[in-house]
Amino acid sequence: MQQRYNAIIIGFGKGGKTLAAYLADQGQSVAIVERSDKMYGGTCINIACIPTKTLVYEAHKSLCRGERSFEEKAADYRRAIARKNEVTGFLRGKNYAMLADRDNVDVITGTASFVSPHEVEVKTADKTLLLSGERIFINTGGETVIPPIEGVRENPRVYTSTTMLELEDLPRRLIILGGGYIALEFASFYAEFGSRVTILERGSRFLAREDADVADSVRKALENKGVTIITGASASAVRDAGDEAEVRFILDGTEQALPADAILLATGRRPLTAGLNLEAAGVKTTEQGAIAVDERLQTSVPHIWALGDVKGGPQFTYISLDDFRIVRDALYGEGKRVASDRDPAYTVFMDPPLGRVGLTEQAARDKNLDIKVAVLPAAAIPRARLMGETTGMLKAVVDAKTGTILGCALHCADAGEMINVVETAIRAGKGYTFLRDMIYTHPSMTEALNDLLSKIK
């Protein structure tokens, strides 16, 4: 027997859960399907932003306690994992109740797959349901890419960013395969907890997406924490070596090996579409495996939409939230919001964090733009001095003719807050002098924008 709904939402992520609540407020009957009771609220709350940032915070507190034994640091780490579990458990329960307590929302825990364009089969722990929906929204998120390296799938000391968060014993030696933003966050907080961390980056350049001076600033900050960064290193195998693992990699044509107590795969994420049986619904995917959508996030089937990581593009929680706004506007607004009308800032929450928005200096030069560049060391900021957090740098790229802010990189304390100020000015169409001449509270990190942008002549 079919259960009929106005809307079926597959996945309990940021976009999906917010949409479910909104549609329920419009009087719609909604089914939201989530494959795991450990994922109510989505990736961010359970296995990404919130747990990792909790550990970043706890690691910084641990570091501030000064030199101690590894055992004492390991105890801090166990307490941090317990607190992470407490935080995520609270938020998961809150998110579940936010929808489950509504009369016109059914939260169904099970695995969903399309049977037809309007029908979804859901296999729960004890039965199989057939749901029919006038509209269907896919919000299944992403999954870790497992690289084709010998031994990674079989070795119990190999972790993804998801499973690593469940590790209760602090590894003395951690090897991270990959040098992207997930790798940097994990490297930073594990080093602060007391692990000896080695990053093996396959590319010849560290942080190739950033300007060389920004990448160098980040590299020095990590190396000052004891992190070893090896570029041009291609992992070839992971071997079991008794009470430890061994990572083999090729560097300059020579095979080398490093021992490890834990190995983290930070080799990227991809859209999670496996098992959805999209073909039965006629939903098309891109060459990269993402669900293909138009500017308003409709798929190749007009009554089916995709939100969040599953549709490709930037993998940020706030993008998923904005996806909800696009769908809401398409259904109940003027249909003016589109996916191309955004160039969001982002922050890598290492210590200190790296926030960036817009173009890098190199990208601007590659476009043959006439630019001016300003750079300010974090050590020049009074607030950074009084906090004792003088590591890093600030950088702005401005159009020489119009004064438009083209891009900004902030590698300093509070960068995650400051970069939002810069993005707001860019979105409002304000030139660099707007931020340069703004009156900020003192002493604050944000007032460094006065000094940074005063360097533009």
Short mmCIF file of C-alpha atoms in Angstrom, two decimals:
data_model
loop_
_atom_site.label_atom_id
_atom_site.label_comp_id
_atom_site.label_asym_id
_atom_site.label_seq_id
_atom_site.Cartn_x
_atom_site.Cartn_y
_atom_site.Cartn_z
CA MET A 1 0.00 0.00 0.00
CA GLN A 2 1.35 3.42 -0.96
CA GLN A 3 1.76 6.26 1.52
CA ARG A 4 1.08 9.52 -0.29
CA TYR A 5 2.75 12.84 0.49
CA ASN A 6 2.94 16.29 -1.00
CA ALA A 7 6.71 16.12 -0.62
CA ILE A 8 9.32 13.42 -0.08
CA ILE A 9 12.76 14.55 1.07
CA ILE A 10 15.59 12.02 0.87
CA GLY A 11 18.31 12.98 3.34
CA PHE A 12 18.23 14.89 6.64
CA GLY A 13 20.90 17.48 5.74
CA LYS A 14 20.76 21.24 6.25
CA GLY A 15 18.84 22.01 3.08
CA GLY A 16 16.48 19.06 3.41
CA LYS A 17 15.54 19.52 7.05
CA THR A 18 15.00 23.27 6.64
CA LEU A 19 12.85 22.65 3.58
CA ALA A 20 10.85 19.98 5.43
CA ALA A 21 10.00 22.41 8.23
CA TYR A 22 9.10 25.16 5.76
CA LEU A 23 6.85 22.93 3.64
CA ALA A 24 5.15 21.65 6.79
CA ASP A 25 4.46 25.27 7.78
CA GLN A 26 2.73 25.69 4.39
CA GLY A 27 0.39 22.84 5.25
CA GLN A 28 2.17 20.26 3.09
CA SER A 29 2.41 16.60 4.12
CA VAL A 30 6.10 15.67 4.22
CA ALA A 31 8.10 12.46 4.50
CA ILE A 32 11.80 12.89 5.27
CA VAL A 33 13.86 9.74 4.84
CA GLU A 34 17.23 9.28 6.54
CA ARG A 35 19.21 6.07 6.23
CA SER A 36 20.80 6.24 9.71
CA ASP A 37 19.50 7.30 13.10
CA LYS A 38 23.01 8.63 13.71
CA MET A 39 22.60 11.18 10.91
CA TYR A 40 19.52 13.16 11.90
CA GLY A 41 20.51 16.75 11.15
CA GLY A 42 22.90 15.78 8.37
CA THR A 43 26.65 15.63 7.78
CA CYS A 44 27.55 18.92 9.43
CA ILE A 45 26.07 18.18 12.84
CA ASN A 46 27.11 14.55 13.06
CA ILE A 47 30.36 13.89 11.18
CA ALA A 48 31.78 17.18 9.91
CA CYS A 49 31.55 20.84 10.95
CA ILE A 50 30.26 20.57 14.51
CA PRO A 51 32.34 17.60 15.76
CA THR A 52 35.56 18.77 14.10
CA LYS A 53 35.17 22.35 15.31
CA THR A 54 34.44 21.04 18.80
CA LEU A 55 37.75 19.16 18.65
CA VAL A 56 39.53 22.24 17.26
CA TYR A 57 38.29 24.20 20.27
CA GLU A 58 39.18 21.49 22.77
CA ALA A 59 42.63 20.99 21.20
CA HIS A 60 43.42 24.70 21.57
CA LYS A 61 42.42 24.51 25.24
CA SER A 62 44.67 21.47 25.67
CA LEU A 63 47.58 23.27 24.01
CA CYS A 64 47.17 26.22 26.36
CA ARG A 65 47.83 23.92 29.31
CA GLY A 66 51.51 23.80 28.33
CA GLU A 67 54.00 20.95 28.17
CA ARG A 68 52.75 17.70 29.64
CA SER A 69 53.21 13.99 29.07
CA PHE A 70 51.63 12.21 26.14
CA GLU A 71 49.40 10.31 28.57
CA GLU A 72 48.05 13.56 30.00
CA LYS A 73 47.39 14.88 26.49
CA ALA A 74 45.70 11.60 25.58
CA ALA A 75 43.40 12.06 28.57
CA ASP A 76 42.49 15.52 27.26
CA TYR A 77 41.73 13.95 23.91
CA ARG A 78 39.43 11.31 25.42
CA ARG A 79 37.53 14.04 27.27
CA ALA A 80 37.29 16.02 24.04
CA ILE A 81 35.83 13.04 22.19
CA ALA A 82 33.30 12.58 24.98
CA ARG A 83 32.32 16.24 24.77
CA LYS A 84 32.09 16.00 20.97
CA ASN A 85 29.71 13.07 21.38
CA GLU A 86 27.65 15.03 23.88
CA VAL A 87 27.38 18.04 21.57
CA THR A 88 26.50 16.05 18.47
CA GLY A 89 24.05 13.85 20.38
CA PHE A 90 22.22 16.90 21.73
CA LEU A 91 21.99 18.55 18.31
CA ARG A 92 20.96 15.30 16.63
CA GLY A 93 18.10 14.86 19.08
CA LYS A 94 17.05 18.47 18.72
CA ASN A 95 16.96 18.18 14.94
CA TYR A 96 14.96 14.97 15.06
CA ALA A 97 12.37 16.48 17.37
CA MET A 98 12.13 19.63 15.23
CA LEU A 99 10.52 17.54 12.49
CA ALA A 100 9.21 14.40 14.19
CA ASP A 101 7.05 16.45 16.57
CA ARG A 102 5.08 17.95 13.68
CA ASP A 103 1.76 16.31 12.84
CA ASN A 104 2.27 16.58 9.07
CA VAL A 105 5.88 15.31 8.96
CA ASP A 106 6.91 11.66 9.03
CA VAL A 107 10.58 10.95 9.79
CA ILE A 108 11.42 7.55 8.32
CA THR A 109 14.71 5.82 9.05
CA GLY A 110 15.66 3.63 6.12
CA THR A 111 17.32 3.41 2.72
CA ALA A 112 15.48 5.10 -0.13
CA SER A 113 15.53 4.23 -3.83
CA PHE A 114 13.37 5.34 -6.73
CA VAL A 115 10.83 2.99 -8.22
CA SER A 116 9.39 5.55 -10.65
CA PRO A 117 9.49 9.35 -11.04
CA HIS A 118 6.92 9.79 -8.25
CA GLU A 119 7.56 6.66 -6.16
CA VAL A 120 10.27 5.88 -3.62
CA GLU A 121 10.83 2.55 -1.91
CA VAL A 122 12.20 2.74 1.62
CA LYS A 123 13.71 -0.27 3.36
CA THR A 124 13.63 0.17 7.13
CA ALA A 125 14.99 -2.20 9.77
CA ASP A 126 11.83 -4.32 9.74
CA LYS A 127 9.77 -3.53 6.64
CA THR A 128 9.64 -2.04 3.17
CA LEU A 129 7.52 1.03 2.47
CA LEU A 130 6.33 2.51 -0.80
CA LEU A 131 6.02 6.29 -0.76
CA SER A 132 4.43 8.45 -3.42
CA GLY A 133 5.26 12.15 -3.65
CA GLU A 134 4.00 15.04 -5.74
CA ARG A 135 7.47 16.59 -5.38
CA ILE A 136 10.70 14.87 -4.37
CA PHE A 137 13.87 16.51 -3.04
CA ILE A 138 17.24 14.73 -2.89
CA ASN A 139 19.61 15.84 -0.11
CA THR A 140 21.80 12.78 0.47
CA GLY A 141 25.11 14.64 0.82
CA GLY A 142 28.51 13.18 -0.01
CA GLU A 143 30.89 10.40 0.93
CA THR A 144 34.65 9.97 1.31
CA VAL A 145 36.58 8.99 -1.79
CA ILE A 146 38.55 5.80 -1.03
CA PRO A 147 41.70 5.92 -3.19
CA PRO A 148 42.86 2.79 -5.06
CA ILE A 149 45.82 2.21 -2.76
CA GLU A 150 46.79 -1.33 -1.86
CA GLY A 151 45.68 -2.25 1.64
CA VAL A 152 43.60 0.81 2.58
CA ARG A 153 40.28 -1.03 2.71
CA GLU A 154 41.54 -3.94 4.78
CA ASN A 155 43.74 -2.22 7.36
CA PRO A 156 42.01 -1.48 10.70
CA ARG A 157 44.31 1.49 11.30
CA VAL A 158 42.99 3.34 8.24
CA TYR A 159 40.24 5.88 8.91
CA THR A 160 38.06 8.31 6.99
CA SER A 161 37.20 11.72 8.39
CA THR A 162 34.00 10.09 9.66
CA THR A 163 35.45 7.06 11.42
CA MET A 164 38.42 9.03 12.77
CA LEU A 165 36.00 11.07 14.87
CA GLU A 166 35.06 7.90 16.77
CA LEU A 167 38.68 7.09 17.70
CA GLU A 168 38.97 7.40 21.48
CA ASP A 169 42.70 6.72 21.82
CA LEU A 170 45.02 9.51 20.71
CA PRO A 171 47.44 8.15 18.07
CA ARG A 172 51.09 8.89 18.75
CA ARG A 173 51.81 8.94 15.01
CA LEU A 174 49.19 10.03 12.51
CA ILE A 175 49.74 10.00 8.75
CA ILE A 176 47.27 11.95 6.64
CA LEU A 177 46.95 11.07 2.96
CA GLY A 178 45.98 14.26 1.14
CA GLY A 179 46.71 17.92 1.69
CA GLY A 180 43.32 19.59 1.26
CA TYR A 181 41.27 21.53 3.78
CA ILE A 182 39.99 18.48 5.69
CA ALA A 183 43.59 17.33 6.06
CA LEU A 184 44.66 20.71 7.43
CA GLU A 185 41.96 20.83 10.09
CA PHE A 186 42.70 17.31 11.33
CA ALA A 187 46.46 17.90 11.20
CA SER A 188 46.12 21.07 13.26
CA PHE A 189 44.02 19.73 16.11
CA TYR A 190 45.70 16.32 16.33
CA ALA A 191 49.10 18.04 16.53
CA GLU A 192 47.79 20.29 19.30
CA PHE A 193 46.50 17.27 21.20
CA GLY A 194 50.00 15.75 20.96
CA SER A 195 50.12 13.45 17.92
CA ARG A 196 53.11 13.48 15.59
CA VAL A 197 51.41 14.29 12.32
CA THR A 198 52.73 13.76 8.79
CA ILE A 199 50.85 14.99 5.71
CA LEU A 200 51.58 13.19 2.45
CA GLU A 201 50.49 15.46 -0.41
CA ARG A 202 50.54 13.98 -3.89
CA GLY A 203 50.82 17.35 -5.63
CA SER A 204 54.09 19.21 -6.00
CA ARG A 205 52.67 22.33 -4.33
CA PHE A 206 51.23 22.61 -0.88
CA LEU A 207 47.77 24.25 -0.93
CA ALA A 208 47.92 24.83 -4.67
CA ARG A 209 44.55 26.64 -4.68
CA GLU A 210 45.97 29.44 -2.54
CA ASP A 211 48.54 32.10 -3.32
CA ALA A 212 52.09 30.99 -2.58
CA ASP A 213 52.54 33.47 0.29
CA VAL A 214 49.28 32.37 1.94
CA ALA A 215 50.20 28.71 1.50
CA ASP A 216 53.61 29.39 3.02
CA SER A 217 51.97 31.08 6.01
CA VAL A 218 49.73 28.06 6.58
CA ARG A 219 52.63 25.67 6.15
CA LYS A 220 54.78 27.49 8.70
CA ALA A 221 51.92 27.53 11.19
CA LEU A 222 51.49 23.77 10.90
CA GLU A 223 55.21 23.07 10.99
CA ASN A 224 55.49 25.16 14.14
CA LYS A 225 53.04 22.70 15.71
CA GLY A 226 55.34 19.83 14.70
CA VAL A 227 53.47 18.76 11.56
CA THR A 228 55.65 17.31 8.80
CA ILE A 229 54.47 18.10 5.26
CA ILE A 230 55.82 16.08 2.34
CA THR A 231 54.77 17.16 -1.15
CA GLY A 232 55.15 15.11 -4.30
CA ALA A 233 54.50 11.96 -2.27
CA SER A 234 52.30 9.34 -3.94
CA ALA A 235 51.06 6.66 -1.54
CA SER A 236 51.38 3.18 -3.04
CA ALA A 237 50.42 0.80 -0.22
CA VAL A 238 49.39 0.42 3.39
CA ARG A 239 50.81 -2.63 5.17
CA ASP A 240 50.11 -4.21 8.52
CA ALA A 241 53.21 -4.27 10.71
CA GLY A 242 52.04 -5.91 13.90
CA ASP A 243 51.04 -3.25 16.43
CA GLU A 244 51.41 -0.48 13.85
CA ALA A 245 50.76 0.20 10.19
CA GLU A 246 53.23 1.19 7.51
CA VAL A 247 52.56 3.61 4.66
CA ARG A 248 54.63 3.15 1.53
CA PHE A 249 54.93 6.07 -0.86
CA ILE A 250 56.93 7.16 -3.89
CA LEU A 251 58.98 10.33 -3.52
CA ASP A 252 61.36 11.48 -6.25
CA GLY A 253 61.13 8.06 -7.89
CA THR A 254 62.11 6.19 -4.74
CA GLU A 255 59.81 4.11 -2.54
CA GLN A 256 59.88 5.08 1.11
CA ALA A 257 57.98 3.93 4.18
CA LEU A 258 56.67 5.54 7.36
CA PRO A 259 55.18 3.85 10.45
CA ALA A 260 51.83 5.01 11.81
CA ASP A 261 49.38 4.27 14.59
CA ALA A 262 46.56 5.76 12.52
CA ILE A 263 46.15 6.75 8.88
CA LEU A 264 43.55 9.29 7.78
CA LEU A 265 42.23 9.31 4.23
CA ALA A 266 41.67 12.96 3.36
CA THR A 267 41.49 12.36 -0.37
CA GLY A 268 38.28 14.21 -1.14
CA ARG A 269 34.52 13.65 -1.10
CA ARG A 270 32.03 12.90 -3.84
CA PRO A 271 28.23 13.09 -4.20
CA LEU A 272 26.40 10.21 -2.53
CA THR A 273 24.01 8.76 -5.12
CA ALA A 274 24.72 5.03 -4.73
CA GLY A 275 21.56 3.02 -4.23
CA LEU A 276 19.14 5.81 -5.19
CA ASN A 277 18.30 4.08 -8.49
CA LEU A 278 18.09 7.46 -10.21
CA GLU A 279 17.56 5.77 -13.57
CA ALA A 280 14.08 4.63 -12.51
CA ALA A 281 13.11 8.25 -12.00
CA GLY A 282 14.86 9.54 -15.12
CA VAL A 283 17.18 11.76 -13.09
CA LYS A 284 20.43 12.48 -14.93
CA THR A 285 23.89 12.84 -13.42
CA THR A 286 27.02 14.70 -14.49
CA GLU A 287 30.31 13.16 -15.60
CA GLN A 288 31.54 13.68 -12.03
CA GLY A 289 28.67 11.64 -10.61
CA ALA A 290 26.69 14.55 -9.19
CA ILE A 291 22.99 15.00 -9.81
CA ALA A 292 22.62 17.43 -12.71
CA VAL A 293 20.53 20.49 -11.83
CA ASP A 294 19.60 23.80 -13.42
CA GLU A 295 20.01 27.26 -11.89
CA ARG A 296 17.01 26.66 -9.63
CA LEU A 297 18.17 23.19 -8.62
CA GLN A 298 15.60 21.26 -10.65
CA THR A 299 16.84 17.99 -12.04
CA SER A 300 16.08 16.58 -15.49
CA VAL A 301 12.68 15.64 -14.00
CA PRO A 302 10.73 18.86 -13.26
CA HIS A 303 9.17 17.73 -9.97
CA ILE A 304 12.48 16.46 -8.54
CA TRP A 305 15.10 18.79 -7.03
CA ALA A 306 18.58 18.23 -5.56
CA LEU A 307 20.12 20.21 -2.70
CA GLY A 308 23.51 20.19 -0.98
CA ASP A 309 26.61 18.16 -1.76
CA VAL A 310 24.80 15.59 -3.90
CA LYS A 311 24.42 18.12 -6.72
CA GLY A 312 28.17 18.91 -6.81
CA GLY A 313 29.82 22.29 -6.31
CA PRO A 314 31.11 23.76 -3.03
CA GLN A 315 30.56 21.36 -0.15
CA PHE A 316 29.53 23.72 2.61
CA THR A 317 26.58 23.58 5.01
CA TYR A 318 25.69 27.18 4.27
CA ILE A 319 25.49 26.37 0.55
CA SER A 320 22.95 23.66 1.38
CA LEU A 321 21.00 26.22 3.41
CA ASP A 322 21.09 28.64 0.49
CA ASP A 323 19.93 25.82 -1.77
CA PHE A 324 16.82 25.72 0.41
CA ARG A 325 16.31 29.44 -0.21
CA ILE A 326 16.56 28.88 -3.97
CA VAL A 327 13.97 26.09 -3.86
CA ARG A 328 11.69 28.09 -1.57
CA ASP A 329 11.84 31.04 -3.96
CA ALA A 330 11.15 28.77 -6.92
CA LEU A 331 8.09 27.23 -5.25
CA TYR A 332 6.62 30.13 -3.29
CA GLY A 333 8.50 33.26 -4.36
CA GLU A 334 9.44 35.07 -7.53
CA GLY A 335 11.90 32.50 -8.84
CA LYS A 336 14.73 35.04 -8.94
CA ARG A 337 17.26 33.24 -6.75
CA VAL A 338 19.74 31.16 -8.75
CA ALA A 339 22.77 29.05 -7.88
CA SER A 340 25.19 31.07 -10.01
CA ASP A 341 24.51 34.24 -8.04
CA ARG A 342 26.87 33.44 -5.19
CA ASP A 343 30.58 33.29 -4.54
CA PRO A 344 30.71 32.35 -0.87
CA ALA A 345 33.48 32.87 1.59
CA TYR A 346 34.88 29.85 3.38
CA THR A 347 36.99 29.15 6.42
CA VAL A 348 39.37 26.31 7.20
CA PHE A 349 39.17 25.98 10.97
CA MET A 350 42.75 25.10 11.73
CA ASP A 351 44.64 27.11 14.34
CA PRO A 352 44.83 29.92 13.29
CA PRO A 353 41.97 29.62 10.81
CA LEU A 354 42.18 30.51 7.13
CA GLY A 355 39.28 32.49 5.70
CA ARG A 356 39.03 33.40 2.04
CA VAL A 357 36.57 35.00 -0.36
CA GLY A 358 36.78 35.89 -4.04
CA LEU A 359 39.87 35.73 -6.23
CA THR A 360 43.40 34.97 -5.19
CA GLU A 361 46.13 37.32 -6.43
CA GLN A 362 47.31 34.67 -8.89
CA ALA A 363 43.81 34.11 -10.26
CA ALA A 364 43.36 37.85 -10.76
CA ARG A 365 46.68 38.09 -12.62
CA ASP A 366 45.75 35.08 -14.74
CA LYS A 367 42.68 37.08 -15.82
CA ASN A 368 45.00 40.00 -16.74
CA LEU A 369 43.23 42.26 -14.25
CA ASP A 370 44.84 45.52 -13.16
CA ILE A 371 45.13 44.98 -9.41
CA LYS A 372 46.61 46.31 -6.21
CA VAL A 373 47.59 43.99 -3.38
CA ALA A 374 47.95 44.64 0.33
CA VAL A 375 49.55 42.33 2.87
CA LEU A 376 49.67 42.69 6.65
CA PRO A 377 51.32 40.33 9.15
CA ALA A 378 49.02 39.15 11.92
CA ALA A 379 51.72 40.13 14.39
CA ALA A 380 50.98 43.79 13.58
CA ILE A 381 47.47 43.57 15.03
CA PRO A 382 47.19 44.76 18.68
CA ARG A 383 44.43 42.27 19.45
CA ALA A 384 46.57 39.40 18.14
CA ARG A 385 49.43 40.59 20.35
CA LEU A 386 47.38 40.69 23.54
CA MET A 387 45.93 37.23 22.81
CA GLY A 388 49.39 35.87 22.03
CA GLU A 389 48.17 34.66 18.64
CA THR A 390 50.49 36.45 16.23
CA THR A 391 50.84 33.70 13.63
CA GLY A 392 49.59 34.36 10.10
CA MET A 393 48.89 37.11 7.62
CA LEU A 394 46.11 39.12 5.98
CA LYS A 395 45.90 39.80 2.25
CA ALA A 396 43.54 41.80 0.04
CA VAL A 397 43.29 42.03 -3.75
CA VAL A 398 41.62 45.17 -5.16
CA ASP A 399 40.76 46.35 -8.68
CA ALA A 400 43.18 49.22 -9.32
CA LYS A 401 40.68 51.27 -11.34
CA THR A 402 37.37 50.79 -9.53
CA GLY A 403 38.46 50.02 -5.98
CA THR A 404 36.34 46.86 -6.02
CA ILE A 405 37.44 44.19 -3.59
CA LEU A 406 38.28 41.19 -5.77
CA GLY A 407 39.42 38.84 -3.04
CA CYS A 408 40.70 38.52 0.48
CA ALA A 409 42.61 35.87 2.44
CA LEU A 410 42.85 36.03 6.22
CA HIS A 411 45.13 33.58 8.02
CA CYS A 412 44.84 34.78 11.59
CA ALA A 413 42.85 34.47 14.79
CA ASP A 414 39.11 35.11 14.29
CA ALA A 415 39.47 34.85 10.50
CA GLY A 416 36.21 32.90 10.35
CA GLU A 417 34.33 35.94 11.68
CA MET A 418 36.31 38.61 9.85
CA ILE A 419 35.89 37.09 6.40
CA ASN A 420 32.11 37.44 6.73
CA VAL A 421 32.56 41.21 7.09
CA VAL A 422 34.57 41.33 3.88
CA GLU A 423 32.04 39.19 2.01
CA THR A 424 29.20 41.41 3.20
CA ALA A 425 30.96 44.46 1.76
CA ILE A 426 31.55 42.67 -1.53
CA ARG A 427 27.92 41.55 -1.75
CA ALA A 428 26.75 45.08 -0.98
CA GLY A 429 28.87 46.46 -3.81
CA LYS A 430 31.10 48.48 -1.50
CA GLY A 431 34.67 49.32 -2.51
CA TYR A 432 37.71 48.73 -0.34
CA THR A 433 37.57 52.25 1.14
CA PHE A 434 34.27 51.35 2.83
CA LEU A 435 36.06 48.77 4.98
CA ARG A 436 39.23 50.85 5.19
CA ASP A 437 37.40 53.78 6.79
CA MET A 438 34.91 51.80 8.88
CA ILE A 439 34.92 52.45 12.64
CA TYR A 440 35.54 49.11 14.37
CA THR A 441 35.59 48.35 18.07
CA HIS A 442 39.01 48.37 19.72
CA PRO A 443 40.83 46.19 20.39
CA SER A 444 39.44 43.71 17.88
CA MET A 445 40.80 41.60 15.06
CA THR A 446 38.38 43.19 12.61
CA GLU A 447 39.98 46.61 13.00
CA ALA A 448 43.01 45.14 11.21
CA LEU A 449 41.03 45.79 8.03
CA ASN A 450 41.73 49.50 8.63
CA ASP A 451 45.47 48.88 8.50
CA LEU A 452 45.40 46.23 5.76
CA LEU A 453 43.37 48.29 3.32
CA SER A 454 45.26 51.49 4.12
CA LYS A 455 48.17 49.83 2.34
CA ILE A 456 46.30 50.14 -0.97
CA LYS A 457 47.73 53.26 -2.63
#
